[in-house]
């Protein structure tokens, strides 16, 4: 089902069985996982650089300058920072694609990048379930050299003969030259029942052949918690029994999600960014967490990256700092994120300082 156009956000007869099982877990998570964090901000990141739409020159599309460039994934290749930036060219449908730009890391850290950056669109909508946009990529390089991109596929599914909008968690596999080999979206299976919930804000943890552990964020009856999951990367199926809530929004938050890809700290520790959305001012503020290879929560911070100043407080989505890229360079942690759905921000902190902000729960 997953590697061809079809349902997303619903499922065949019996999908309600999966939905009800996940809702029971979500209810339990909302009861038991609150109280881990405080509504405190200790912004530990330095601001290194902002990149706006004119700073990306698209070379393989008839429009060379996007109207918006934000929410980028990121990866390091040698001494160069790869930026997998979300691009928008049209006001009317606001349909997103993913472009690839790169810059010398030393210039990025010094805030003196020569712009515009040559940018190629490498992922764009082709299927019904992503027709409204390929959004918010999280990037991982597989051991065999393939690039794996988890992204939000904003599009349509068919339900009772009607075309309905939804968000699906999608995976694109690209070769070493960033050509798409295949793409599809994830479903959740319980016995013979299958459901493709609205899902986004996800990242790889451990990769084991065709199986992976994910940090993921399915939406169940409108509630948005942080989950962990096991996924079959061939069939793009998550067994329901492997999906478990990890963190829940606190009482002052409307919802939360994972912000970035995960960075390996050791054999069984992964550092990942998360965001919480305030019920009071609607701001997106970010923290850090450490997960093990099974997705269990080992440590969590309060907010360590929050909007401040004109660039970070004003834009298409005000008061918003978002993922999607997190990389480690020596003993430096680099957050490559979206700013107000308007531009890209690059934020840095010493790894030791980031680790000091964490509250250890186990491990």
C-alpha positions as a Markdown table, in Angstrom:
| # | Residue | x | y | z |
|---|---|---|---|---|
| 1 | Unk | 0.0 | 0.0 | 0.0 |
| 2 | Unk | 2.6 | 2.5 | 1.1 |
| 3 | Unk | 4.7 | 2.8 | -2.1 |
| 4 | Unk | 1.9 | 3.8 | -4.4 |
| 5 | Unk | -0.7 | 6.6 | -4.3 |
| 6 | Unk | -3.6 | 5.8 | -2.1 |
| 7 | Unk | -5.1 | 6.5 | 1.3 |
| 8 | Unk | -3.4 | 8.8 | 3.8 |
| 9 | Unk | -5.0 | 9.8 | 7.0 |
| 10 | Unk | -7.6 | 7.0 | 6.8 |
| 11 | Unk | -7.4 | 3.4 | 5.8 |
| 12 | Unk | -9.3 | 0.4 | 4.6 |
| 13 | Unk | -12.2 | -1.2 | 6.5 |
| 14 | Unk | -11.1 | -1.7 | 10.1 |
| 15 | Unk | -8.8 | 1.3 | 10.3 |
| 16 | Unk | -10.7 | 2.5 | 13.4 |
| 17 | Unk | -9.1 | -0.5 | 15.3 |
| 18 | Unk | -5.7 | 1.1 | 14.9 |
| 19 | Unk | -7.0 | 4.6 | 15.8 |
| 20 | Unk | -8.6 | 3.4 | 19.0 |
| 21 | Unk | -5.5 | 1.6 | 20.1 |
| 22 | Unk | -3.3 | 4.7 | 19.5 |
| 23 | Unk | -5.9 | 6.9 | 21.3 |
| 24 | Unk | -5.7 | 4.8 | 24.4 |
| 25 | Unk | -2.0 | 5.2 | 24.4 |
| 26 | Unk | -2.3 | 9.0 | 23.8 |
| 27 | Unk | -4.7 | 9.3 | 26.7 |
| 28 | Unk | -2.3 | 7.4 | 29.0 |
| 29 | Unk | 0.6 | 9.6 | 27.8 |
| 30 | Unk | -1.3 | 12.8 | 28.6 |
| 31 | Unk | -1.9 | 11.5 | 32.1 |
| 32 | Unk | 1.5 | 10.1 | 32.9 |
| 33 | Unk | 4.1 | 12.1 | 30.9 |
| 34 | Unk | 3.4 | 15.6 | 32.0 |
| 35 | Unk | 5.5 | 17.3 | 34.7 |
| 36 | Unk | 8.9 | 16.5 | 33.1 |
| 37 | Unk | 9.5 | 20.1 | 32.0 |
| 38 | Unk | 9.1 | 23.7 | 33.4 |
| 39 | Unk | 8.0 | 26.8 | 31.4 |
| 40 | Unk | 11.5 | 28.3 | 31.8 |
| 41 | Unk | 13.7 | 29.7 | 29.0 |
| 42 | Unk | 17.5 | 29.4 | 29.2 |
| 43 | Unk | 18.5 | 30.4 | 25.7 |
| 44 | Unk | 22.0 | 28.9 | 25.3 |
| 45 | Unk | 22.5 | 29.3 | 21.5 |
| 46 | Unk | 24.5 | 31.9 | 19.7 |
| 47 | Unk | 23.2 | 33.3 | 16.5 |
| 48 | Unk | 25.6 | 32.7 | 13.7 |
| 49 | Unk | 23.8 | 33.5 | 10.5 |
| 50 | Unk | 20.4 | 34.2 | 8.8 |
| 51 | Unk | 19.7 | 33.2 | 5.2 |
| 52 | Unk | 16.7 | 34.7 | 3.5 |
| 53 | Unk | 15.0 | 33.8 | 0.2 |
| 54 | Unk | 17.3 | 36.0 | -1.9 |
| 55 | Unk | 20.3 | 34.1 | -0.5 |
| 56 | Unk | 19.2 | 30.9 | -2.4 |
| 57 | Unk | 19.6 | 31.0 | -6.2 |
| 58 | Unk | 17.7 | 28.0 | -7.7 |
| 59 | Unk | 19.4 | 26.8 | -10.9 |
| 60 | Unk | 17.1 | 24.1 | -12.1 |
| 61 | Unk | 13.7 | 25.8 | -12.1 |
| 62 | Unk | 12.2 | 28.7 | -14.1 |
| 63 | Unk | 11.8 | 30.8 | -10.9 |
| 64 | Unk | 15.3 | 31.3 | -9.5 |
| 65 | Unk | 14.3 | 33.1 | -6.2 |
| 66 | Unk | 11.8 | 31.6 | -3.8 |
| 67 | Unk | 9.3 | 33.8 | -1.9 |
| 68 | Unk | 10.1 | 31.8 | 1.2 |
| 69 | Unk | 13.0 | 29.6 | 2.3 |
| 70 | Unk | 12.8 | 28.0 | 5.8 |
| 71 | Unk | 12.6 | 24.8 | 7.9 |
| 72 | Unk | 15.8 | 23.2 | 6.5 |
| 73 | Unk | 17.2 | 19.8 | 7.2 |
| 74 | Unk | 21.0 | 19.6 | 7.4 |
| 75 | Unk | 24.0 | 17.3 | 7.2 |
| 76 | Unk | 27.8 | 17.6 | 7.2 |
| 77 | Unk | 29.9 | 16.3 | 4.3 |
| 78 | Unk | 33.5 | 16.8 | 5.1 |
| 79 | Unk | 34.0 | 20.5 | 5.7 |
| 80 | Unk | 30.8 | 21.6 | 4.0 |
| 81 | Unk | 27.3 | 22.1 | 5.5 |
| 82 | Unk | 24.5 | 20.7 | 3.3 |
| 83 | Unk | 21.3 | 22.6 | 3.7 |
| 84 | Unk | 18.1 | 20.9 | 2.6 |
| 85 | Unk | 15.9 | 23.9 | 2.6 |
| 86 | Unk | 12.1 | 24.1 | 2.2 |
| 87 | Unk | 11.3 | 26.3 | -0.7 |
| 88 | Unk | 8.0 | 28.1 | -1.7 |
| 89 | Unk | 7.6 | 29.9 | -5.0 |
| 90 | Unk | 3.9 | 30.6 | -5.3 |
| 91 | Unk | 1.6 | 32.7 | -3.0 |
| 92 | Unk | -1.6 | 31.0 | -4.0 |
| 93 | Unk | -1.1 | 27.3 | -3.2 |
| 94 | Unk | 2.0 | 27.8 | -1.0 |
| 95 | Unk | 3.3 | 24.5 | -2.4 |
| 96 | Unk | 6.7 | 23.5 | -1.0 |
| 97 | Unk | 9.7 | 21.6 | -2.4 |
| 98 | Unk | 13.0 | 20.7 | -1.0 |
| 99 | Unk | 16.2 | 22.4 | -2.4 |
| 100 | Unk | 19.8 | 21.5 | -1.7 |
| 101 | Unk | 22.4 | 24.2 | -1.1 |
| 102 | Unk | 25.9 | 23.9 | 0.5 |
| 103 | Unk | 28.4 | 26.2 | 2.1 |
| 104 | Unk | 31.9 | 25.9 | 3.7 |
| 105 | Unk | 31.3 | 25.2 | 7.4 |
| 106 | Unk | 34.0 | 27.6 | 8.5 |
| 107 | Unk | 32.3 | 30.5 | 6.7 |
| 108 | Unk | 29.0 | 29.5 | 8.1 |
| 109 | Unk | 30.3 | 29.6 | 11.7 |
| 110 | Unk | 32.0 | 32.9 | 11.0 |
| 111 | Unk | 28.8 | 34.4 | 9.6 |
| 112 | Unk | 30.4 | 35.4 | 6.3 |
| 113 | Unk | 28.9 | 33.0 | 3.7 |
| 114 | Unk | 29.1 | 34.3 | 0.1 |
| 115 | Unk | 25.5 | 34.5 | -1.2 |
| 116 | Unk | 23.4 | 33.7 | -3.1 |
| 117 | Unk | 24.0 | 29.9 | -2.6 |
| 118 | Unk | 23.6 | 27.8 | -5.7 |
| 119 | Unk | 20.5 | 25.6 | -4.9 |
| 120 | Unk | 19.0 | 22.7 | -6.7 |
| 121 | Unk | 15.4 | 21.4 | -6.2 |
| 122 | Unk | 15.8 | 17.7 | -5.4 |
| 123 | Unk | 12.3 | 16.8 | -4.1 |
| 124 | Unk | 9.0 | 18.1 | -5.3 |
| 125 | Unk | 5.4 | 16.9 | -5.3 |
| 126 | Unk | 4.6 | 14.1 | -7.8 |
| 127 | Unk | 1.9 | 12.0 | -6.1 |
| 128 | Unk | -1.6 | 12.8 | -5.0 |
| 129 | Unk | -0.7 | 12.4 | -1.3 |
| 130 | Unk | 2.0 | 15.1 | -1.6 |
| 131 | Unk | 0.4 | 17.4 | -4.2 |
| 132 | Unk | 0.2 | 20.3 | -1.8 |
| 133 | Unk | 3.8 | 20.2 | -0.8 |
| 134 | Unk | 6.9 | 18.4 | 0.4 |
| 135 | Unk | 7.7 | 20.0 | 3.7 |
| 136 | Unk | 10.1 | 20.1 | 6.7 |
| 137 | Unk | 12.8 | 17.5 | 5.8 |
| 138 | Unk | 14.9 | 15.6 | 8.3 |
| 139 | Unk | 17.9 | 14.0 | 6.7 |
| 140 | Unk | 20.0 | 10.9 | 7.4 |
| 141 | Unk | 22.8 | 9.3 | 5.3 |
| 142 | Unk | 22.5 | 5.5 | 5.2 |
| 143 | Unk | 25.6 | 3.3 | 5.5 |
| 144 | Unk | 25.4 | 2.4 | 1.8 |
| 145 | Unk | 25.6 | 6.1 | 0.8 |
| 146 | Unk | 21.9 | 6.6 | 0.1 |
| 147 | Unk | 20.2 | 9.7 | 1.5 |
| 148 | Unk | 17.0 | 9.2 | 3.5 |
| 149 | Unk | 14.7 | 12.1 | 3.8 |
| 150 | Unk | 11.7 | 12.0 | 6.2 |
| 151 | Unk | 9.3 | 14.8 | 5.2 |
| 152 | Unk | 5.7 | 15.9 | 5.6 |
| 153 | Unk | 3.7 | 15.1 | 2.5 |
| 154 | Unk | 0.9 | 17.6 | 2.4 |
| 155 | Unk | -1.8 | 16.4 | 0.0 |
| 156 | Unk | -5.0 | 14.4 | -0.5 |
| 157 | Unk | -6.5 | 11.0 | 0.1 |
| 158 | Unk | -9.8 | 9.6 | -1.0 |
| 159 | Unk | -12.5 | 8.8 | 1.6 |
| 160 | Unk | -16.0 | 7.7 | 0.7 |
| 161 | Unk | -15.4 | 9.0 | -2.8 |
| 162 | Unk | -14.3 | 12.4 | -1.6 |
| 163 | Unk | -10.9 | 14.0 | -1.9 |
| 164 | Unk | -9.7 | 15.1 | 1.6 |
| 165 | Unk | -6.6 | 17.0 | 2.7 |
| 166 | Unk | -4.1 | 15.4 | 5.0 |
| 167 | Unk | -0.5 | 15.3 | 6.1 |
| 168 | Unk | 1.4 | 12.1 | 5.8 |
| 169 | Unk | 4.8 | 11.1 | 7.1 |
| 170 | Unk | 6.8 | 10.3 | 3.9 |
| 171 | Unk | 10.2 | 8.9 | 3.1 |
| 172 | Unk | 12.2 | 9.6 | 0.0 |
| 173 | Unk | 15.3 | 7.6 | -0.8 |
| 174 | Unk | 17.9 | 9.4 | -2.9 |
| 175 | Unk | 21.2 | 8.2 | -4.4 |
| 176 | Unk | 24.6 | 9.8 | -3.8 |
| 177 | Unk | 23.8 | 12.3 | -6.5 |
| 178 | Unk | 20.5 | 13.2 | -4.8 |
| 179 | Unk | 18.3 | 11.6 | -7.4 |
| 180 | Unk | 15.1 | 10.2 | -6.0 |
| 181 | Unk | 15.0 | 6.4 | -6.1 |
| 182 | Unk | 11.6 | 5.9 | -4.6 |
| 183 | Unk | 9.2 | 7.6 | -2.2 |
| 184 | Unk | 6.2 | 6.7 | -0.2 |
| 185 | Unk | 4.4 | 7.3 | 3.1 |
| 186 | Unk | 4.0 | 5.4 | 6.4 |
| 187 | Unk | 1.0 | 3.5 | 7.7 |
| 188 | Unk | 0.4 | 1.9 | 11.1 |
| 189 | Unk | -0.7 | -1.7 | 11.2 |
| 190 | Unk | -2.5 | -3.7 | 13.9 |
| 191 | Unk | -3.3 | -7.2 | 12.8 |
| 192 | Unk | -5.1 | -6.8 | 9.5 |
| 193 | Unk | -6.1 | -3.2 | 10.2 |
| 194 | Unk | -4.1 | -0.4 | 8.7 |
| 195 | Unk | -4.3 | 3.4 | 9.3 |
| 196 | Unk | -2.2 | 6.2 | 7.9 |
| 197 | Unk | -2.6 | 9.0 | 10.5 |
| 198 | Unk | -1.7 | 12.6 | 9.9 |
| 199 | Unk | 2.0 | 12.6 | 10.9 |
| 200 | Unk | 5.1 | 14.8 | 10.6 |
| 201 | Unk | 8.0 | 16.1 | 12.7 |
| 202 | Unk | 9.9 | 12.7 | 12.6 |
| 203 | Unk | 13.5 | 11.6 | 12.7 |
| 204 | Unk | 15.6 | 8.4 | 12.4 |
| 205 | Unk | 17.3 | 6.9 | 15.4 |
| 206 | Unk | 18.8 | 3.5 | 14.9 |
| 207 | Unk | 19.0 | 2.0 | 11.4 |
| 208 | Unk | 19.1 | -1.8 | 11.3 |
| 209 | Unk | 19.0 | -3.0 | 7.7 |
| 210 | Unk | 15.4 | -2.5 | 6.5 |
| 211 | Unk | 14.2 | -1.7 | 10.1 |
| 212 | Unk | 14.5 | 1.6 | 11.9 |
| 213 | Unk | 13.6 | 3.2 | 15.1 |
| 214 | Unk | 11.9 | 6.6 | 14.7 |
| 215 | Unk | 11.1 | 9.5 | 16.8 |
| 216 | Unk | 7.7 | 10.4 | 15.3 |
| 217 | Unk | 4.6 | 12.6 | 15.8 |
| 218 | Unk | 1.3 | 11.0 | 14.7 |
| 219 | Unk | -1.8 | 13.1 | 15.4 |
| 220 | Unk | -4.5 | 11.1 | 17.2 |
| 221 | Unk | -7.9 | 12.9 | 17.6 |
| 222 | Unk | -6.2 | 16.2 | 17.3 |
| 223 | Unk | -3.7 | 15.6 | 20.1 |
| 224 | Unk | 0.0 | 16.0 | 19.3 |
| 225 | Unk | 2.5 | 14.2 | 21.5 |
| 226 | Unk | 6.1 | 13.0 | 20.8 |
| 227 | Unk | 6.2 | 9.2 | 20.1 |
| 228 | Unk | 8.7 | 6.5 | 19.3 |
| 229 | Unk | 8.1 | 3.8 | 16.8 |
| 230 | Unk | 9.7 | 0.8 | 14.9 |
| 231 | Unk | 9.3 | 1.0 | 11.2 |
| 232 | Unk | 9.8 | -1.4 | 8.2 |
| 233 | Unk | 11.5 | 0.8 | 5.6 |
| 234 | Unk | 10.6 | -1.6 | 2.8 |
| 235 | Unk | 6.9 | -1.7 | 3.3 |
| 236 | Unk | 6.7 | 1.6 | 5.2 |
| 237 | Unk | 4.7 | 0.1 | 8.0 |
| 238 | Unk | 4.9 | 0.9 | 11.7 |
| 239 | Unk | 3.5 | -2.0 | 13.9 |
| 240 | Unk | 1.0 | -0.4 | 16.4 |
| 241 | Unk | 2.5 | -2.3 | 19.3 |
| 242 | Unk | 5.8 | -0.5 | 18.7 |
| 243 | Unk | 4.3 | 3.0 | 18.9 |
| 244 | Unk | 4.6 | 4.5 | 22.4 |
| 245 | Unk | 4.3 | 8.1 | 23.6 |
| 246 | Unk | 7.6 | 9.6 | 24.9 |
| 247 | Unk | 6.7 | 13.2 | 25.8 |
| 248 | Unk | 3.4 | 15.1 | 26.2 |
| 249 | Unk | 2.7 | 18.8 | 26.0 |
| 250 | Unk | 2.7 | 20.4 | 29.4 |
| 251 | Unk | -0.4 | 22.3 | 30.7 |
| 252 | Unk | 0.8 | 25.6 | 29.2 |
| 253 | Unk | 1.3 | 24.1 | 25.7 |
| 254 | Unk | -1.2 | 23.4 | 23.0 |
| 255 | Unk | 1.0 | 20.8 | 21.4 |
| 256 | Unk | 4.6 | 19.6 | 20.8 |
| 257 | Unk | 6.7 | 17.7 | 18.3 |
| 258 | Unk | 10.2 | 16.6 | 17.4 |
| 259 | Unk | 12.1 | 19.5 | 15.8 |
| 260 | Unk | 15.3 | 18.0 | 14.3 |
| 261 | Unk | 17.1 | 14.9 | 13.1 |
| 262 | Unk | 18.9 | 13.0 | 15.9 |
| 263 | Unk | 22.7 | 13.3 | 16.4 |
| 264 | Unk | 24.5 | 10.2 | 17.8 |
| 265 | Unk | 26.3 | 10.9 | 21.1 |
| 266 | Unk | 27.4 | 7.4 | 21.8 |
| 267 | Unk | 26.5 | 3.8 | 20.9 |
| 268 | Unk | 23.1 | 4.1 | 22.6 |
| 269 | Unk | 22.4 | 7.8 | 23.0 |
| 270 | Unk | 20.9 | 10.2 | 20.5 |
| 271 | Unk | 20.5 | 14.0 | 20.9 |
| 272 | Unk | 17.4 | 15.5 | 19.3 |
| 273 | Unk | 15.5 | 18.8 | 19.3 |
| 274 | Unk | 11.9 | 19.2 | 20.2 |
| 275 | Unk | 9.4 | 22.1 | 20.2 |
| 276 | Unk | 6.5 | 23.1 | 22.4 |
| 277 | Unk | 3.9 | 25.6 | 21.3 |
| 278 | Unk | 2.7 | 28.0 | 24.0 |
| 279 | Unk | -1.0 | 28.3 | 24.7 |
| 280 | Unk | -0.3 | 31.8 | 26.0 |
| 281 | Unk | 1.5 | 33.5 | 23.1 |
| 282 | Unk | 1.5 | 30.8 | 20.4 |
| 283 | Unk | 5.3 | 30.9 | 20.3 |
| 284 | Unk | 7.4 | 27.9 | 19.1 |
| 285 | Unk | 10.2 | 27.3 | 21.7 |
| 286 | Unk | 12.7 | 24.5 | 21.5 |
| 287 | Unk | 14.5 | 22.1 | 23.8 |
| 288 | Unk | 16.8 | 19.1 | 23.7 |
| 289 | Unk | 16.3 | 15.5 | 24.7 |
| 290 | Unk | 18.4 | 12.4 | 24.7 |
| 291 | Unk | 16.8 | 9.1 | 23.5 |
| 292 | Unk | 18.2 | 5.6 | 23.4 |
| 293 | Unk | 18.3 | 3.4 | 20.3 |
| 294 | Unk | 14.7 | 2.2 | 21.1 |
| 295 | Unk | 13.4 | 5.7 | 21.5 |
| 296 | Unk | 13.1 | 5.7 | 25.3 |
| 297 | Unk | 13.6 | 9.1 | 26.9 |
| 298 | Unk | 16.8 | 9.4 | 28.9 |
| 299 | Unk | 17.1 | 13.1 | 29.4 |
| 300 | Unk | 15.2 | 16.3 | 28.6 |
| 301 | Unk | 15.8 | 20.1 | 29.0 |
| 302 | Unk | 13.5 | 23.0 | 29.4 |
| 303 | Unk | 13.5 | 25.5 | 26.6 |
| 304 | Unk | 17.0 | 26.3 | 25.3 |
| 305 | Unk | 16.2 | 28.1 | 22.0 |
| 306 | Unk | 13.4 | 30.7 | 21.8 |
| 307 | Unk | 12.5 | 33.6 | 19.5 |
| 308 | Unk | 14.2 | 36.9 | 20.2 |
| 309 | Unk | 14.6 | 40.0 | 18.1 |
| 310 | Unk | 13.0 | 41.2 | 14.9 |
| 311 | Unk | 14.1 | 38.3 | 12.6 |
| 312 | Unk | 12.8 | 35.6 | 15.1 |
| 313 | Unk | 9.6 | 37.3 | 16.2 |
| 314 | Unk | 8.2 | 38.6 | 12.9 |
| 315 | Unk | 7.3 | 36.7 | 9.8 |
| 316 | Unk | 4.6 | 34.6 | 8.1 |
| 317 | Unk | 4.3 | 32.7 | 11.4 |
| 318 | Unk | 5.4 | 35.0 | 14.2 |
| 319 | Unk | 7.4 | 34.0 | 17.3 |
| 320 | Unk | 8.5 | 30.7 | 15.7 |
| 321 | Unk | 11.8 | 28.9 | 15.7 |
| 322 | Unk | 11.5 | 25.4 | 14.3 |
| 323 | Unk | 13.7 | 22.5 | 13.1 |
| 324 | Unk | 14.8 | 20.7 | 11.1 |
| 325 | Unk | 18.6 | 20.3 | 11.1 |
| 326 | Unk | 21.0 | 19.4 | 13.9 |
| 327 | Unk | 24.7 | 18.5 | 13.3 |
| 328 | Unk | 27.7 | 18.0 | 15.5 |
| 329 | Unk | 31.1 | 19.4 | 14.5 |
| 330 | Unk | 33.8 | 18.4 | 16.9 |
| 331 | Unk | 32.5 | 19.8 | 20.2 |
| 332 | Unk | 30.1 | 22.2 | 18.7 |
| 333 | Unk | 26.3 | 21.6 | 18.2 |
| 334 | Unk | 24.8 | 23.4 | 15.2 |
| 335 | Unk | 21.1 | 23.9 | 14.9 |
| 336 | Unk | 20.0 | 24.8 | 11.3 |
| 337 | Unk | 16.4 | 25.9 | 11.7 |
| 338 | Unk | 13.5 | 27.7 | 10.3 |
| 339 | Unk | 12.7 | 31.3 | 11.5 |
| 340 | Unk | 9.1 | 32.5 | 11.4 |
| 341 | Unk | 8.4 | 30.5 | 8.2 |
| 342 | Unk | 10.4 | 33.2 | 6.5 |
| 343 | Unk | 14.1 | 32.4 | 6.6 |
| 344 | Unk | 16.8 | 30.1 | 7.8 |
| 345 | Unk | 18.7 | 30.6 | 11.0 |
| 346 | Unk | 21.9 | 28.9 | 12.1 |
| 347 | Unk | 22.5 | 28.7 | 15.8 |
| 348 | Unk | 25.5 | 27.2 | 17.7 |
| 349 | Unk | 26.4 | 26.1 | 21.2 |
| 350 | Unk | 29.2 | 24.1 | 22.8 |
| 351 | Unk | 28.1 | 20.5 | 23.2 |
| 352 | Unk | 29.1 | 20.5 | 26.9 |
| 353 | Unk | 26.9 | 23.5 | 27.5 |
| 354 | Unk | 24.0 | 21.8 | 25.8 |
| 355 | Unk | 24.5 | 18.7 | 27.8 |
| 356 | Unk | 24.5 | 20.7 | 31.1 |
| 357 | Unk | 21.0 | 21.9 | 30.2 |
| 358 | Unk | 19.6 | 18.4 | 30.3 |
| 359 | Unk | 17.8 | 16.8 | 33.2 |
| 360 | Unk | 18.6 | 13.0 | 33.3 |
| 361 | Unk | 15.7 | 10.7 | 33.9 |
| 362 | Unk | 17.6 | 7.4 | 33.4 |
| 363 | Unk | 20.8 | 6.1 | 31.9 |
